[in-house]
C-alpha cells in the first residue's frame, strides 16, 4: 500500500537535482532509481558500480550529488565519498544501521521494494540529496568599504557544493558583469575544470580554463585548472595568469590561499574575495593578508552552504565585510565592484 505522505512539488525555477548512484547490486540500483525518479525534484543522472568509475561518470552526467550504497564493500564507499568531495559534490551514504552514521548518512531499509517515493525513508533521503536552495533574502545590508575602494580583481574560492553555488551566482551576475577580471579556484580534479568553465559560460558570463601567460580580461572568469595553483603577475601594463605546480596547500592543488596571496600582491589590496561553500579552511590565510591590505571579503552563509567550512572559517575569524545567503551575493558583488559602497 503506497505511503500517503505527500511528495514535494518541484520548484519551477530550479532544475532537478541530478543524482549519480554508486551501487554494485543490480536490484538495489533498480529500486533506488524507482524511488528517486518518483520524486519530481530529482533525476537519476547515471549509475556506476564502484568508486573507480565515479570520476568519468560525473563528467559525463553533470551530476549534482553522489549517492553511495555503503552496505556493499564492492562500492568502495569511503573512497567514493572522498572522491565526490574532490569533485565538488555532496556525497550521501546509505548504511546498515544508525550506529555508524555520519552527517550525510542514512540507514537503508532491508526491503527497498516496499518503499514508496512519498514514504518516510525517501523523505529523509530527499533531505540529504537536496542541494540547499538559497533562501530568499532582502537586499544585502553591507557596511561601507574603505573610502575609494574599487577592486582591480575579484577572486572566488569554493569547494564542496561549489559548482552549484557558482552556477547560481554567475547566472545572477550575468546581466551586470563586473568590468574587472575574475579569478576562480574550485577544488576539482583536472578532468572537470574545463567543463566547469564551459558550464559557467553557458550561464551568460564568459569563463575559460586559465593557461600559463594568459592575459586577464575584464568581465571574464579565469578558472584554475586542476593540478595547478592559479597565480597572477604584472607584465608591463597588464595582468597575466601564472600556473604554479608547487606543493598542495590545505591538501589541495589548486588552492585558494595562493591565489589570494598573488592577487593581493599585484593589486595592493584592491581585491574583492568571495568565499563560497566548501570543506576545510582554505582561503582563511589569504583573506587575513587581503583584509590587512585593505581588501574586502564576502562569505556565503551557513544556511545556503552545502558545507560551511571555508566560508565559516573566514566568518568566525571576523574577516568578512558581510556573510550573505547565496541569493544576495550577486547584488553585493556587483555593488562593490562598481564602488557602490565606498
mmCIF file of N, CA, C and O in Angstrom, residues 56-127:
data_model
loop_
_atom_site.group_PDB
_atom_site.id
_atom_site.type_symbol
_atom_site.label_atom_id
_atom_site.label_comp_id
_atom_site.label_asym_id
_atom_site.label_seq_id
_atom_site.Cartn_x
_atom_site.Cartn_y
_atom_site.Cartn_z
ATOM 1 N N UNK A 56 34.839 9.612 -14.223
ATOM 2 C CA UNK A 56 34.356 9.722 -15.586
ATOM 3 C C UNK A 56 32.857 9.934 -15.649
ATOM 4 O O UNK A 56 32.360 10.694 -16.484
ATOM 5 N N UNK A 57 32.107 9.296 -14.736
ATOM 6 C CA UNK A 57 30.651 9.409 -14.748
ATOM 7 C C UNK A 57 30.189 10.811 -14.376
ATOM 8 O O UNK A 57 29.230 11.326 -14.950
ATOM 9 N N UNK A 58 30.868 11.442 -13.423
ATOM 10 C CA UNK A 58 30.497 12.811 -13.041
ATOM 11 C C UNK A 58 30.653 13.740 -14.237
ATOM 12 O O UNK A 58 29.811 14.597 -14.512
ATOM 13 N N UNK A 59 31.748 13.576 -14.967
ATOM 14 C CA UNK A 59 31.991 14.423 -16.132
ATOM 15 C C UNK A 59 30.914 14.215 -17.201
ATOM 16 O O UNK A 59 30.439 15.171 -17.816
ATOM 17 N N UNK A 60 30.525 12.970 -17.416
ATOM 18 C CA UNK A 60 29.559 12.656 -18.474
ATOM 19 C C UNK A 60 28.139 13.042 -18.099
ATOM 20 O O UNK A 60 27.352 13.460 -18.950
ATOM 21 N N UNK A 61 27.783 12.886 -16.845
ATOM 22 C CA UNK A 61 26.379 13.048 -16.439
ATOM 23 C C UNK A 61 26.058 14.408 -15.838
ATOM 24 O O UNK A 61 24.899 14.718 -15.615
ATOM 25 N N UNK A 62 27.085 15.207 -15.539
ATOM 26 C CA UNK A 62 26.879 16.512 -14.897
ATOM 27 C C UNK A 62 26.027 16.346 -13.630
ATOM 28 O O UNK A 62 25.035 17.048 -13.413
ATOM 29 N N UNK A 63 26.446 15.414 -12.796
ATOM 30 C CA UNK A 63 25.703 15.121 -11.571
ATOM 31 C C UNK A 63 25.859 16.237 -10.552
ATOM 32 O O UNK A 63 26.831 17.000 -10.579
ATOM 33 N N UNK A 64 24.898 16.322 -9.635
ATOM 34 C CA UNK A 64 24.928 17.305 -8.559
ATOM 35 C C UNK A 64 25.273 16.685 -7.217
ATOM 36 O O UNK A 64 25.787 17.363 -6.332
ATOM 37 N N UNK A 65 24.974 15.389 -7.050
ATOM 38 C CA UNK A 65 25.179 14.718 -5.776
ATOM 39 C C UNK A 65 25.430 13.236 -6.059
ATOM 40 O O UNK A 65 24.947 12.702 -7.061
ATOM 41 N N UNK A 66 26.229 12.602 -5.204
ATOM 42 C CA UNK A 66 26.585 11.194 -5.375
ATOM 43 C C UNK A 66 25.977 10.399 -4.222
ATOM 44 O O UNK A 66 26.208 10.724 -3.060
ATOM 45 N N UNK A 67 25.187 9.370 -4.543
ATOM 46 C CA UNK A 67 24.569 8.504 -3.540
ATOM 47 C C UNK A 67 25.262 7.151 -3.576
ATOM 48 O O UNK A 67 25.263 6.467 -4.604
ATOM 49 N N UNK A 68 25.869 6.750 -2.448
ATOM 50 C CA UNK A 68 26.696 5.551 -2.382
ATOM 51 C C UNK A 68 26.039 4.518 -1.473
ATOM 52 O O UNK A 68 25.630 4.831 -0.351
ATOM 53 N N UNK A 69 25.970 3.275 -1.962
ATOM 54 C CA UNK A 69 25.500 2.167 -1.128
ATOM 55 C C UNK A 69 26.676 1.685 -0.281
ATOM 56 O O UNK A 69 27.499 0.874 -0.717
ATOM 57 N N UNK A 70 26.751 2.193 0.955
ATOM 58 C CA UNK A 70 27.854 1.863 1.838
ATOM 59 C C UNK A 70 27.742 0.492 2.470
ATOM 60 O O UNK A 70 28.666 0.046 3.160
ATOM 61 N N UNK A 71 26.658 -0.215 2.227
ATOM 62 C CA UNK A 71 26.465 -1.551 2.797
ATOM 63 C C UNK A 71 27.214 -2.608 2.002
ATOM 64 O O UNK A 71 27.391 -3.725 2.475
ATOM 65 N N UNK A 72 27.627 -2.270 0.792
ATOM 66 C CA UNK A 72 28.248 -3.226 -0.121
ATOM 67 C C UNK A 72 29.725 -2.858 -0.288
ATOM 68 O O UNK A 72 30.044 -1.785 -0.805
ATOM 69 N N UNK A 73 30.620 -3.738 0.133
ATOM 70 C CA UNK A 73 32.059 -3.453 0.077
ATOM 71 C C UNK A 73 32.542 -3.205 -1.346
ATOM 72 O O UNK A 73 33.563 -2.535 -1.555
ATOM 73 N N UNK A 74 31.804 -3.704 -2.342
ATOM 74 C CA UNK A 74 32.243 -3.547 -3.729
ATOM 75 C C UNK A 74 32.215 -2.094 -4.198
ATOM 76 O O UNK A 74 32.882 -1.734 -5.170
ATOM 77 N N UNK A 75 31.432 -1.249 -3.546
ATOM 78 C CA UNK A 75 31.337 0.145 -3.994
ATOM 79 C C UNK A 75 32.545 0.984 -3.591
ATOM 80 O O UNK A 75 32.771 2.042 -4.158
ATOM 81 N N UNK A 76 33.326 0.536 -2.590
ATOM 82 C CA UNK A 76 34.444 1.362 -2.107
ATOM 83 C C UNK A 76 33.920 2.652 -1.502
ATOM 84 O O UNK A 76 34.333 3.753 -1.880
ATOM 85 N N UNK A 77 32.997 2.529 -0.563
ATOM 86 C CA UNK A 77 32.214 3.670 -0.084
ATOM 87 C C UNK A 77 33.065 4.827 0.423
ATOM 88 O O UNK A 77 32.831 5.988 0.060
ATOM 89 N N UNK A 78 34.050 4.566 1.283
ATOM 90 C CA UNK A 78 34.843 5.657 1.855
ATOM 91 C C UNK A 78 35.570 6.422 0.760
ATOM 92 O O UNK A 78 35.576 7.666 0.733
ATOM 93 N N UNK A 79 36.184 5.691 -0.182
ATOM 94 C CA UNK A 79 36.880 6.346 -1.293
ATOM 95 C C UNK A 79 35.896 7.093 -2.186
ATOM 96 O O UNK A 79 36.202 8.165 -2.713
ATOM 97 N N UNK A 80 34.700 6.535 -2.348
ATOM 98 C CA UNK A 80 33.688 7.178 -3.186
ATOM 99 C C UNK A 80 33.264 8.524 -2.603
ATOM 100 O O UNK A 80 33.120 9.517 -3.330
ATOM 101 N N UNK A 81 33.063 8.589 -1.300
ATOM 102 C CA UNK A 81 32.667 9.836 -0.657
ATOM 103 C C UNK A 81 33.785 10.868 -0.757
ATOM 104 O O UNK A 81 33.548 12.058 -1.023
ATOM 105 N N UNK A 82 35.042 10.410 -0.572
ATOM 106 C CA UNK A 82 36.171 11.343 -0.694
ATOM 107 C C UNK A 82 36.282 11.887 -2.122
ATOM 108 O O UNK A 82 36.526 13.081 -2.328
ATOM 109 N N UNK A 83 36.089 11.025 -3.105
ATOM 110 C CA UNK A 83 36.184 11.461 -4.488
ATOM 111 C C UNK A 83 35.056 12.415 -4.842
ATOM 112 O O UNK A 83 35.259 13.399 -5.578
ATOM 113 N N UNK A 84 33.859 12.164 -4.322
ATOM 114 C CA UNK A 84 32.751 13.099 -4.554
ATOM 115 C C UNK A 84 33.113 14.491 -4.043
ATOM 116 O O UNK A 84 32.886 15.496 -4.730
ATOM 117 N N UNK A 85 33.700 14.563 -2.847
ATOM 118 C CA UNK A 85 34.103 15.862 -2.286
ATOM 119 C C UNK A 85 35.167 16.527 -3.145
ATOM 120 O O UNK A 85 35.135 17.739 -3.370
ATOM 121 N N UNK A 86 36.127 15.740 -3.659
ATOM 122 C CA UNK A 86 37.166 16.293 -4.530
ATOM 123 C C UNK A 86 36.560 16.880 -5.797
ATOM 124 O O UNK A 86 37.091 17.839 -6.369
ATOM 125 N N UNK A 87 35.469 16.308 -6.257
ATOM 126 C CA UNK A 87 34.795 16.789 -7.457
ATOM 127 C C UNK A 87 33.840 17.940 -7.146
ATOM 128 O O UNK A 87 33.131 18.418 -8.037
ATOM 129 N N UNK A 88 33.806 18.371 -5.895
ATOM 130 C CA UNK A 88 32.941 19.478 -5.510
ATOM 131 C C UNK A 88 31.499 19.090 -5.302
ATOM 132 O O UNK A 88 30.618 19.959 -5.307
ATOM 133 N N UNK A 89 31.228 17.796 -5.104
ATOM 134 C CA UNK A 89 29.853 17.328 -4.978
ATOM 135 C C UNK A 89 29.561 16.827 -3.569
ATOM 136 O O UNK A 89 30.449 16.361 -2.859
ATOM 137 N N UNK A 90 28.301 16.895 -3.203
ATOM 138 C CA UNK A 90 27.850 16.304 -1.948
ATOM 139 C C UNK A 90 27.842 14.786 -2.097
ATOM 140 O O UNK A 90 27.416 14.253 -3.123
ATOM 141 N N UNK A 91 28.329 14.064 -1.106
ATOM 142 C CA UNK A 91 28.268 12.617 -1.093
ATOM 143 C C UNK A 91 27.337 12.150 0.016
ATOM 144 O O UNK A 91 27.447 12.605 1.156
ATOM 145 N N UNK A 92 26.392 11.287 -0.310
ATOM 146 C CA UNK A 92 25.427 10.752 0.656
ATOM 147 C C UNK A 92 25.616 9.240 0.720
ATOM 148 O O UNK A 92 25.735 8.570 -0.313
ATOM 149 N N UNK A 93 25.625 8.705 1.947
ATOM 150 C CA UNK A 93 25.966 7.303 2.175
ATOM 151 C C UNK A 93 24.778 6.561 2.781
ATOM 152 O O UNK A 93 24.207 7.007 3.777
ATOM 153 N N UNK A 94 24.412 5.430 2.177
ATOM 154 C CA UNK A 94 23.429 4.530 2.771
ATOM 155 C C UNK A 94 24.168 3.494 3.603
ATOM 156 O O UNK A 94 25.092 2.834 3.110
ATOM 157 N N UNK A 95 23.749 3.320 4.878
ATOM 158 C CA UNK A 95 24.441 2.439 5.804
ATOM 159 C C UNK A 95 23.514 1.343 6.310
ATOM 160 O O UNK A 95 22.295 1.380 6.081
ATOM 161 N N UNK A 96 24.109 0.395 7.032
ATOM 162 C CA UNK A 96 23.327 -0.712 7.604
ATOM 163 C C UNK A 96 22.405 -0.239 8.722
ATOM 164 O O UNK A 96 21.248 -0.603 8.805
ATOM 165 N N UNK A 97 22.958 0.572 9.629
ATOM 166 C CA UNK A 97 22.188 0.990 10.800
ATOM 167 C C UNK A 97 22.704 2.344 11.273
ATOM 168 O O UNK A 97 23.638 2.919 10.720
ATOM 169 N N UNK A 98 22.070 2.867 12.310
ATOM 170 C CA UNK A 98 22.404 4.202 12.800
ATOM 171 C C UNK A 98 23.733 4.265 13.550
ATOM 172 O O UNK A 98 24.276 5.341 13.745
ATOM 173 N N UNK A 99 24.265 3.139 13.948
ATOM 174 C CA UNK A 99 25.461 3.145 14.791
ATOM 175 C C UNK A 99 26.638 3.811 14.117
ATOM 176 O O UNK A 99 27.461 4.457 14.769
ATOM 177 N N UNK A 100 26.752 3.669 12.788
ATOM 178 C CA UNK A 100 27.915 4.205 12.084
ATOM 179 C C UNK A 100 27.585 5.425 11.245
ATOM 180 O O UNK A 100 28.311 5.766 10.331
ATOM 181 N N UNK A 101 26.477 6.083 11.534
ATOM 182 C CA UNK A 101 26.038 7.177 10.680
ATOM 183 C C UNK A 101 26.840 8.445 10.906
ATOM 184 O O UNK A 101 27.178 8.807 12.017
ATOM 185 N N UNK A 102 27.126 9.138 9.807
ATOM 186 C CA UNK A 102 27.687 10.485 9.861
ATOM 187 C C UNK A 102 26.621 11.480 9.461
ATOM 188 O O UNK A 102 25.446 11.136 9.285
ATOM 189 N N UNK A 103 27.032 12.722 9.251
ATOM 190 C CA UNK A 103 26.075 13.794 8.979
ATOM 191 C C UNK A 103 25.297 13.566 7.688
ATOM 192 O O UNK A 103 24.121 13.882 7.599
ATOM 193 N N UNK A 104 25.949 13.009 6.665
ATOM 194 C CA UNK A 104 25.291 12.791 5.381
ATOM 195 C C UNK A 104 25.058 11.306 5.133
ATOM 196 O O UNK A 104 25.264 10.810 4.030
ATOM 197 N N UNK A 105 24.642 10.584 6.180
ATOM 198 C CA UNK A 105 24.383 9.146 6.071
ATOM 199 C C UNK A 105 22.971 8.830 6.542
ATOM 200 O O UNK A 105 22.372 9.581 7.312
ATOM 201 N N UNK A 106 22.461 7.693 6.053
ATOM 202 C CA UNK A 106 21.096 7.297 6.377
ATOM 203 C C UNK A 106 21.021 5.771 6.414
ATOM 204 O O UNK A 106 21.585 5.104 5.545
ATOM 205 N N UNK A 107 20.337 5.186 7.434
ATOM 206 C CA UNK A 107 20.138 3.734 7.418
ATOM 207 C C UNK A 107 19.206 3.349 6.274
ATOM 208 O O UNK A 107 18.206 4.010 6.023
ATOM 209 N N UNK A 108 19.557 2.286 5.584
ATOM 210 C CA UNK A 108 18.783 1.862 4.416
ATOM 211 C C UNK A 108 17.852 0.711 4.794
ATOM 212 O O UNK A 108 18.284 -0.270 5.414
ATOM 213 N N UNK A 109 16.579 0.768 4.429
ATOM 214 C CA UNK A 109 15.666 -0.337 4.722
ATOM 215 C C UNK A 109 16.138 -1.626 4.062
ATOM 216 O O UNK A 109 16.724 -1.612 2.974
ATOM 217 N N UNK A 110 15.868 -2.747 4.712
ATOM 218 C CA UNK A 110 16.252 -4.054 4.160
ATOM 219 C C UNK A 110 15.506 -4.342 2.867
ATOM 220 O O UNK A 110 16.071 -4.865 1.904
ATOM 221 N N UNK A 111 14.231 -3.959 2.814
ATOM 222 C CA UNK A 111 13.403 -4.244 1.645
ATOM 223 C C UNK A 111 13.031 -2.933 0.948
ATOM 224 O O UNK A 111 11.992 -2.330 1.228
ATOM 225 N N UNK A 112 13.878 -2.494 0.025
ATOM 226 C CA UNK A 112 13.604 -1.243 -0.692
ATOM 227 C C UNK A 112 12.371 -1.359 -1.573
ATOM 228 O O UNK A 112 11.716 -0.354 -1.861
ATOM 229 N N UNK A 113 12.025 -2.573 -2.004
ATOM 230 C CA UNK A 113 10.858 -2.752 -2.871
ATOM 231 C C UNK A 113 9.566 -2.356 -2.167
ATOM 232 O O UNK A 113 8.566 -2.035 -2.822
ATOM 233 N N UNK A 114 9.565 -2.364 -0.837
ATOM 234 C CA UNK A 114 8.363 -1.996 -0.079
ATOM 235 C C UNK A 114 8.253 -0.491 0.146
ATOM 236 O O UNK A 114 7.243 -0.014 0.661
ATOM 237 N N UNK A 115 9.297 0.249 -0.217
ATOM 238 C CA UNK A 115 9.281 1.696 -0.003
ATOM 239 C C UNK A 115 8.612 2.409 -1.172
ATOM 240 O O UNK A 115 8.531 1.888 -2.284
ATOM 241 N N UNK A 116 8.134 3.624 -0.886
ATOM 242 C CA UNK A 116 7.482 4.445 -1.905
ATOM 243 C C UNK A 116 8.140 5.821 -1.969
ATOM 244 O O UNK A 116 8.740 6.274 -0.985
ATOM 245 N N UNK A 117 8.044 6.522 -3.123
ATOM 246 C CA UNK A 117 8.663 7.847 -3.244
ATOM 247 C C UNK A 117 8.212 8.848 -2.193
ATOM 248 O O UNK A 117 8.975 9.737 -1.809
ATOM 249 N N UNK A 118 6.980 8.693 -1.714
ATOM 250 C CA UNK A 118 6.484 9.620 -0.703
ATOM 251 C C UNK A 118 6.630 9.119 0.717
ATOM 252 O O UNK A 118 6.160 9.766 1.653
ATOM 253 N N UNK A 119 7.295 7.979 0.901
ATOM 254 C CA UNK A 119 7.405 7.373 2.216
ATOM 255 C C UNK A 119 8.458 8.014 3.100
ATOM 256 O O UNK A 119 9.220 8.899 2.688
ATOM 257 N N UNK A 120 8.523 7.526 4.338
ATOM 258 C CA UNK A 120 9.395 8.134 5.345
ATOM 259 C C UNK A 120 10.870 8.033 4.966
ATOM 260 O O UNK A 120 11.640 8.987 5.137
ATOM 261 N N UNK A 121 11.279 6.868 4.442
ATOM 262 C CA UNK A 121 12.688 6.722 4.048
ATOM 263 C C UNK A 121 13.065 7.728 2.971
ATOM 264 O O UNK A 121 14.088 8.415 3.059
ATOM 265 N N UNK A 122 12.239 7.855 1.938
ATOM 266 C CA UNK A 122 12.570 8.779 0.858
ATOM 267 C C UNK A 122 12.470 10.236 1.294
ATOM 268 O O UNK A 122 13.187 11.096 0.775
ATOM 269 N N UNK A 123 11.602 10.528 2.253
ATOM 270 C CA UNK A 123 11.558 11.892 2.772
ATOM 271 C C UNK A 123 12.898 12.246 3.420
ATOM 272 O O UNK A 123 13.427 13.346 3.237
ATOM 273 N N UNK A 124 13.451 11.304 4.183
ATOM 274 C CA UNK A 124 14.742 11.551 4.824
ATOM 275 C C UNK A 124 15.863 11.609 3.793
ATOM 276 O O UNK A 124 16.745 12.485 3.857
ATOM 277 N N UNK A 125 15.839 10.687 2.837
ATOM 278 C CA UNK A 125 16.880 10.681 1.819
ATOM 279 C C UNK A 125 16.825 11.946 0.967
ATOM 280 O O UNK A 125 17.866 12.524 0.628
ATOM 281 N N UNK A 126 15.623 12.398 0.659
ATOM 282 C CA UNK A 126 15.480 13.626 -0.137
ATOM 283 C C UNK A 126 16.127 14.819 0.563
ATOM 284 O O UNK A 126 16.743 15.673 -0.076
ATOM 285 N N UNK A 127 15.988 14.866 1.885
ATOM 286 C CA UNK A 127 16.599 15.971 2.631
ATOM 287 C C UNK A 127 18.110 15.982 2.522
ATOM 288 O O UNK A 127 18.733 17.052 2.520
#
